[in-house]
Tab-separated table of C-alpha atoms in Angstrom:
chain	number	residue	atom	x	y	z
A	53	GLU	CA	114.675	-60.319	154.155
A	54	LEU	CA	116.600	-57.479	156.015
A	55	GLY	CA	114.538	-54.867	157.361
A	56	ARG	CA	116.604	-51.884	158.330
A	57	LEU	CA	120.338	-51.207	157.767
A	58	TYR	CA	121.382	-47.660	157.834
A	59	PHE	CA	123.922	-45.079	158.667
A	60	THR	CA	122.899	-41.760	160.272
A	61	GLN	CA	125.548	-38.861	160.576
A	62	ILE	CA	124.553	-35.922	162.974
A	63	ILE	CA	126.149	-32.313	162.804
A	64	ALA	CA	125.826	-30.388	165.923
A	65	LEU	CA	124.623	-26.597	165.220
A	66	SER	CA	124.720	-25.677	169.068
A	67	LYS	CA	126.729	-26.787	172.056
A	68	GLN	CA	123.391	-27.403	174.131
A	69	ARG	CA	123.141	-31.193	174.354
A	70	THR	CA	120.291	-33.154	175.917
A	71	TYR	CA	119.783	-36.871	176.795
A	72	GLN	CA	118.056	-39.246	174.139
A	73	CYS	CA	116.650	-42.387	175.562
A	74	ASP	CA	117.307	-45.874	174.231
A	75	ASP	CA	114.463	-46.669	171.978
A	76	ILE	CA	113.728	-48.646	168.845
A	77	ASN	CA	115.783	-47.149	165.910
A	78	LYS	CA	117.520	-44.855	168.732
A	79	LEU	CA	120.459	-45.346	170.690
A	80	GLY	CA	120.604	-44.021	174.070
A	81	GLY	CA	122.920	-41.040	174.974
A	82	THR	CA	123.381	-37.299	174.507
A	83	VAL	CA	122.422	-35.551	171.258
A	84	PRO	CA	122.790	-31.775	170.383
A	85	THR	CA	119.293	-29.502	171.089
A	86	GLU	CA	119.905	-28.361	167.383
A	87	TYR	CA	121.260	-30.242	164.501
A	88	LEU	CA	121.565	-31.778	160.820
A	89	ALA	CA	121.229	-35.410	160.472
A	90	PHE	CA	121.797	-37.316	157.082
A	91	THR	CA	120.573	-40.855	157.134
A	92	ILE	CA	121.322	-43.151	154.328
A	93	GLY	CA	120.629	-47.011	153.961
A	94	LYS	CA	117.527	-49.071	154.183
A	95	ILE	CA	114.814	-47.846	156.432
A	96	CYS	CA	110.793	-47.862	156.893
A	97	VAL	CA	110.544	-44.220	156.075
A	98	SER	CA	107.242	-43.869	158.317
A	99	ASP	CA	110.204	-44.441	161.319
A	100	ILE	CA	110.897	-40.645	160.320
A	101	PHE	CA	107.742	-39.153	158.788
A	102	ASP	CA	104.259	-38.765	160.089
A	103	ALA	CA	105.491	-39.453	163.747
A	104	ASN	CA	102.622	-39.062	166.271
A	105	ARG	CA	103.087	-39.699	170.067
A	106	TYR	CA	99.570	-41.260	170.407
A	107	SER	CA	98.841	-42.818	167.216
A	108	HIS	CA	102.147	-44.359	165.155
A	109	ASP	CA	103.019	-47.752	166.621
A	110	PRO	CA	100.709	-50.798	165.742
A	111	ARG	CA	102.984	-52.868	168.189
A	112	THR	CA	101.415	-51.416	171.061
A	113	GLN	CA	98.899	-48.744	169.855
A	114	PHE	CA	96.390	-48.902	166.939
A	115	MET	CA	96.574	-51.462	164.647
A	116	SER	CA	94.273	-50.143	161.544
A	117	TRP	CA	96.710	-48.727	158.751
A	118	GLY	CA	94.300	-45.685	158.595
A	119	LEU	CA	95.232	-44.949	162.155
A	120	MET	CA	99.097	-45.949	162.729
A	121	ASN	CA	100.150	-43.521	159.544
A	122	ASN	CA	98.259	-40.562	157.286
A	123	GLY	CA	96.278	-43.606	155.075
A	124	ALA	CA	96.386	-40.734	151.983
A	125	TRP	CA	100.115	-41.020	152.192
A	126	ASP	CA	101.323	-43.740	149.635
A	127	PHE	CA	104.635	-43.814	151.122
A	128	ALA	CA	107.380	-45.770	149.762
A	129	ALA	CA	107.883	-49.715	150.431
A	130	ASN	CA	108.411	-52.783	149.259
A	131	THR	CA	106.055	-55.448	150.336
A	132	LYS	CA	107.100	-55.580	153.693
A	133	GLY	CA	107.363	-51.945	154.609
A	134	TYR	CA	111.053	-51.054	153.946
A	135	THR	CA	113.116	-49.075	150.935
A	136	PRO	CA	116.585	-48.056	150.383
A	137	SER	CA	116.301	-44.062	151.076
A	138	VAL	CA	118.212	-40.746	151.696
A	139	VAL	CA	116.929	-38.331	154.326
A	140	ILE	CA	118.172	-35.082	155.259
A	141	GLU	CA	117.034	-33.526	158.682
A	142	TRP	CA	117.310	-29.987	160.210
A	143	VAL	CA	116.416	-30.118	164.224
A	144	THR	CA	115.743	-27.706	166.563
A	145	PRO	CA	113.687	-27.808	169.833
A	146	HIS	CA	110.856	-25.997	168.360
A	147	ASP	CA	110.842	-26.765	164.537
A	148	ALA	CA	112.266	-29.403	162.309
A	149	LEU	CA	112.551	-29.975	158.397
A	150	ARG	CA	112.630	-33.307	157.020
A	151	TYR	CA	113.207	-34.256	153.112
A	152	GLY	CA	113.708	-37.992	151.893
A	153	VAL	CA	114.112	-39.475	148.824
A	154	SER	CA	113.088	-43.381	148.643
A	155	LEU	CA	113.403	-46.144	146.039
A	156	LEU	CA	109.589	-47.350	144.880
A	157	PRO	CA	109.098	-51.115	143.694
A	158	LYS	CA	109.042	-52.177	140.274
A	159	VAL	CA	105.323	-53.293	140.511
A	160	ALA	CA	102.665	-52.291	142.726
A	161	ASN	CA	103.100	-53.518	146.180
A	162	GLY	CA	106.045	-55.631	144.705
A	163	MET	CA	109.332	-56.789	146.519
A	164	GLU	CA	111.627	-55.851	143.914
A	165	MET	CA	112.953	-52.247	144.180
A	166	ASN	CA	113.486	-49.698	140.874
A	167	TRP	CA	116.940	-48.369	141.257
A	168	HIS	CA	116.469	-46.175	138.045
A	169	LEU	CA	115.876	-43.061	139.796
A	170	GLN	CA	115.480	-40.773	136.647
A	171	LYS	CA	112.102	-43.429	136.055
A	172	SER	CA	110.710	-44.084	139.376
A	173	SER	CA	111.372	-42.442	142.780
A	174	SER	CA	109.298	-41.184	145.857
A	175	HIS	CA	110.150	-37.533	147.695
A	176	SER	CA	108.915	-36.620	151.082
A	177	ILE	CA	109.024	-33.656	152.737
A	178	GLU	CA	107.678	-32.216	156.369
A	179	TYR	CA	107.754	-29.539	158.453
A	180	THR	CA	107.252	-29.821	162.214
A	181	HIS	CA	106.476	-27.218	164.871
A	182	ASN	CA	106.477	-28.018	168.582
A	183	TYR	CA	104.332	-25.554	170.822
A	184	SER	CA	102.878	-25.442	174.123
A	185	TRP	CA	99.561	-24.629	174.777
A	186	MET	CA	98.156	-23.607	178.313
A	187	GLY	CA	101.291	-25.076	179.151
A	188	LYS	CA	100.670	-28.786	177.395
A	189	LYS	CA	102.983	-29.879	174.939
A	190	GLY	CA	101.977	-30.344	171.228
A	191	SER	CA	102.876	-30.665	167.607
A	192	LEU	CA	101.891	-29.603	164.559
A	193	ARG	CA	103.224	-31.420	161.193
A	194	LEU	CA	102.453	-30.413	157.455
A	195	PHE	CA	103.770	-32.881	154.846
A	196	SER	CA	103.621	-33.753	151.271
A	197	PHE	CA	104.769	-36.161	148.528
A	198	ILE	CA	105.116	-37.113	145.238
A	199	ASN	CA	105.883	-40.424	143.697
A	200	TRP	CA	107.098	-41.019	140.038
A	201	ALA	CA	106.317	-45.173	138.758
A	202	GLY	CA	104.877	-46.977	136.144
A	203	MET	CA	101.643	-46.794	137.439
A	204	GLY	CA	98.056	-47.309	135.797
A	205	ASN	CA	95.685	-44.906	135.143
A	206	TYR	CA	91.830	-45.165	136.395
A	207	LYS	CA	90.328	-43.016	133.680
A	208	GLU	CA	92.633	-44.243	130.465
A	209	SER	CA	92.100	-47.863	131.811
A	210	LEU	CA	87.849	-47.017	131.803
A	211	LYS	CA	88.248	-45.539	128.247
A	212	LEU	CA	90.130	-48.718	126.706
A	213	ASN	CA	87.745	-51.300	128.433
A	214	PRO	CA	84.499	-49.927	130.036
A	215	SER	CA	83.170	-53.182	131.190
A	216	ALA	CA	86.546	-54.922	132.205
A	217	PRO	CA	89.083	-52.175	132.864
A	218	ASP	CA	92.939	-53.437	133.172
A	219	LEU	CA	95.485	-50.947	134.785
A	220	SER	CA	98.161	-53.355	133.113
A	221	LYS	CA	97.027	-52.467	129.915
A	222	THR	CA	97.260	-48.240	130.277
A	223	GLU	CA	100.559	-46.408	129.598
A	224	ARG	CA	102.728	-47.229	132.615
A	225	SER	CA	105.703	-44.563	132.113
A	226	GLY	CA	106.072	-41.244	133.747
A	227	ARG	CA	102.874	-41.717	136.067
A	228	THR	CA	102.836	-39.439	139.359
A	229	LYS	CA	101.176	-39.559	142.575
A	230	TYR	CA	101.113	-36.453	144.852
A	231	GLY	CA	99.346	-35.422	147.810
A	232	PHE	CA	99.277	-33.548	151.198
A	233	GLY	CA	98.875	-34.001	154.700
A	234	VAL	CA	98.534	-32.316	158.128
A	235	ASN	CA	99.165	-34.243	161.783
A	236	VAL	CA	98.438	-32.754	165.018
A	237	GLU	CA	99.334	-33.898	168.639
A	238	GLN	CA	98.148	-32.376	171.833
A	239	GLU	CA	98.969	-33.416	175.495
A	240	MET	CA	95.779	-32.497	177.421
A	241	ASN	CA	96.946	-33.327	180.913
A	242	ASP	CA	99.291	-35.956	182.496
A	243	PHE	CA	96.520	-38.988	181.772
A	244	ILE	CA	95.129	-38.174	178.038
A	245	GLY	CA	96.553	-36.784	174.789
A	246	VAL	CA	94.465	-36.293	171.583
A	247	PHE	CA	95.447	-36.154	167.883
A	248	PHE	CA	94.045	-35.447	164.465
A	249	ARG	CA	95.166	-36.412	160.851
A	250	ALA	CA	93.818	-35.361	157.494
A	251	GLY	CA	95.368	-36.078	154.157
A	252	TRP	CA	94.506	-36.256	150.591
A	253	ASN	CA	96.202	-37.095	147.347
A	254	ASP	CA	95.030	-36.620	143.639
A	255	GLY	CA	93.799	-40.558	143.181
A	256	ARG	CA	94.326	-40.065	139.456
A	257	ASN	CA	96.873	-43.357	139.385
A	258	GLU	CA	97.010	-46.295	140.800
A	259	THR	CA	98.242	-46.997	144.497
A	260	TRP	CA	101.754	-48.282	144.434
A	261	ALA	CA	103.271	-48.878	147.671
A	262	PHE	CA	100.654	-48.703	150.754
A	263	THR	CA	97.194	-48.716	151.076
A	264	GLU	CA	94.005	-47.847	148.773
A	265	ILE	CA	92.951	-44.544	150.428
A	266	ASP	CA	93.151	-41.426	148.454
A	267	ARG	CA	91.273	-38.959	151.358
A	268	THR	CA	91.481	-39.387	155.403
A	269	LEU	CA	90.284	-38.276	158.619
A	270	SER	CA	91.152	-39.232	161.813
A	271	VAL	CA	90.888	-38.612	165.310
A	272	GLY	CA	91.222	-39.851	168.548
A	273	LEU	CA	92.658	-39.783	172.536
A	274	SER	CA	95.238	-42.025	174.254
A	275	ALA	CA	95.356	-42.448	177.778
A	276	ASN	CA	98.261	-43.836	180.091
A	277	GLY	CA	97.357	-46.128	182.994
A	278	SER	CA	98.366	-43.574	185.775
A	279	LYS	CA	94.655	-43.209	187.523
A	280	TRP	CA	94.540	-46.830	188.088
A	281	HIS	CA	98.277	-47.035	189.197
A	282	ARG	CA	99.542	-48.626	185.687
A	283	LYS	CA	101.386	-46.020	184.531
A	284	GLY	CA	102.918	-48.207	181.644
A	285	ASP	CA	100.034	-49.409	180.445
A	286	THR	CA	98.033	-47.194	177.589
A	287	ALA	CA	94.718	-47.296	176.238
A	288	GLY	CA	93.239	-45.566	172.979
A	289	LEU	CA	89.884	-44.767	171.096
A	290	ALA	CA	89.940	-43.682	167.873
A	291	HIS	CA	87.958	-43.449	164.296
A	292	VAL	CA	89.189	-42.838	160.817
A	293	ILE	CA	86.978	-42.047	157.578
A	294	SER	CA	88.371	-43.396	154.110
A	295	ALA	CA	87.581	-42.496	150.788
A	296	LEU	CA	88.324	-42.702	147.258
A	297	SER	CA	89.007	-40.338	144.269
A	298	GLY	CA	85.953	-40.377	141.759
A	299	SER	CA	88.231	-41.826	138.906
A	300	HIS	CA	89.451	-44.710	141.374
A	301	ARG	CA	85.810	-45.506	142.475
A	302	ASP	CA	84.599	-45.494	139.122
A	303	TYR	CA	87.449	-47.813	138.392
A	304	LEU	CA	86.505	-50.113	140.871
A	305	LYS	CA	82.788	-50.038	140.083
A	306	ALA	CA	83.205	-50.994	136.571
A	307	GLY	CA	84.895	-54.410	137.986
A	308	GLY	CA	88.554	-53.201	137.947
A	309	ARG	CA	91.292	-54.197	140.580
A	310	GLY	CA	93.928	-53.002	142.851
A	311	PHE	CA	96.545	-54.776	144.785
A	312	GLU	CA	94.290	-54.658	147.406
A	313	LEU	CA	90.676	-53.559	146.254
A	314	GLY	CA	88.282	-55.294	143.773
A	315	ASP	CA	85.598	-57.639	143.713
A	316	GLY	CA	83.687	-57.152	140.561
A	317	SER	CA	81.421	-54.226	141.456
A	318	LEU	CA	81.323	-51.515	144.029
A	319	ASN	CA	78.369	-49.951	146.113
A	320	TYR	CA	80.343	-46.913	147.090
A	321	GLY	CA	80.371	-45.536	150.589
A	322	LEU	CA	83.050	-43.962	152.699
A	323	GLU	CA	84.864	-46.556	155.071
A	324	ASN	CA	84.364	-45.837	158.682
A	325	LEU	CA	86.444	-47.536	161.164
A	326	SER	CA	86.088	-47.331	165.063
A	327	GLU	CA	89.326	-48.880	167.045
A	328	LEU	CA	89.388	-49.413	170.746
A	329	TYR	CA	92.925	-50.829	172.450
A	330	TYR	CA	94.626	-51.464	175.822
A	331	SER	CA	98.310	-52.353	175.919
A	332	LEU	CA	98.942	-54.009	179.380
A	333	ALA	CA	102.535	-53.569	180.217
A	334	LEU	CA	103.481	-57.089	182.096
A	335	LYS	CA	107.278	-55.954	182.290
A	336	ASP	CA	109.567	-52.786	181.098
A	337	ASN	CA	110.309	-54.876	177.775
A	338	LEU	CA	107.248	-57.160	177.377
A	339	PHE	CA	103.425	-55.759	176.518
A	340	LEU	CA	100.369	-57.514	175.642
A	341	SER	CA	97.971	-55.950	173.717
A	342	GLY	CA	94.078	-56.477	172.858
A	343	ALA	CA	92.146	-54.395	170.270
A	344	TYR	CA	88.437	-54.155	168.780
A	345	GLN	CA	87.777	-52.615	165.438
A	346	LEU	CA	83.992	-51.958	164.051
A	347	ILE	CA	84.453	-51.401	160.282
A	348	ILE	CA	81.146	-50.017	158.126
A	349	ASN	CA	81.336	-50.402	154.548
A	350	PRO	CA	84.583	-52.440	154.556
A	351	GLY	CA	86.429	-51.634	151.265
A	352	TYR	CA	84.076	-48.827	150.760
A	353	ASN	CA	81.202	-51.195	149.917
A	354	LYS	CA	77.833	-50.713	151.149
A	355	SER	CA	77.045	-54.091	150.351
A	356	ARG	CA	79.774	-55.560	153.005
A	357	GLY	CA	79.450	-55.686	156.649
A	358	PRO	CA	79.823	-53.961	159.257
A	359	VAL	CA	82.434	-56.104	160.423
A	360	SER	CA	84.058	-56.577	163.927
A	361	VAL	CA	87.614	-57.528	164.097
A	362	LEU	CA	89.333	-58.542	167.515
A	363	SER	CA	93.084	-59.081	167.833
A	364	LEU	CA	95.699	-59.733	170.507
A	365	ARG	CA	99.293	-59.058	170.322
A	366	VAL	CA	102.491	-59.613	172.271
A	367	HIS	CA	105.343	-57.101	171.958
A	368	ALA	CA	108.821	-57.925	173.453
A	369	VAL	CA	111.698	-55.329	173.598
A	370	PHE	CA	115.470	-56.452	173.776
């Protein structure tokens, strides 16, 4: 399965240029400080939207889906996280505006994409403001999304069968899911940075692509290893609270199932997840990361957990 294959055209809006380091999905070299960019092809939309310096990359940072992205953003993707898209970006040193349209899968969390844009599509828009606070860099991002797809409706499924609701039995054309989010990152000093995310979606229709979160709130910090002479290392600590809409939790409580949640009943409670990680830079291109997660009310069920999760990752860059 091909992950990414895309073409980007940059149109300079200023003569000033700045150096861009070689990185994942980026070529090293100079780029204009102000530009328009057009991208078309198969991408992971979270490569472009909802970025955060301290909480975005599960290869070496936080592993939880509720921390690496805004959990309430049901972002367009196939089962493996990729989708054909068109993205337009306007970028300046202090502000940026991005808009993208992407394909959605034919079925929830499916691999086959729906190419009938008049029936199914995902639209994302984001505004970024880069600022300086007490001489330290920060960024504020505001975004919104709307998805059109053949989603099932939670309330309708309950009306059709209160004791055994089934989303597949509801009318599945012309459904939408929309939401909003805020994303803040702030450098505190040369050692520590902090971040904050909050997100909300309407939660009326079934989750289609990312994860079954309708409301989210997360906060955390990240530190590099310069204080102990390991500048290439990073450590992070964060907490995320996830919630469901009222109709979503009623559906699960009655025995309904989504593509991730559903066990015949639901003793509802907010899901709380804390994560601590350390990423050890073995070389410039080789990282070993360990993480610990504590999950309270996993799957929003107070009858479960708490659960501890330990993980170990190796990340190599070529």
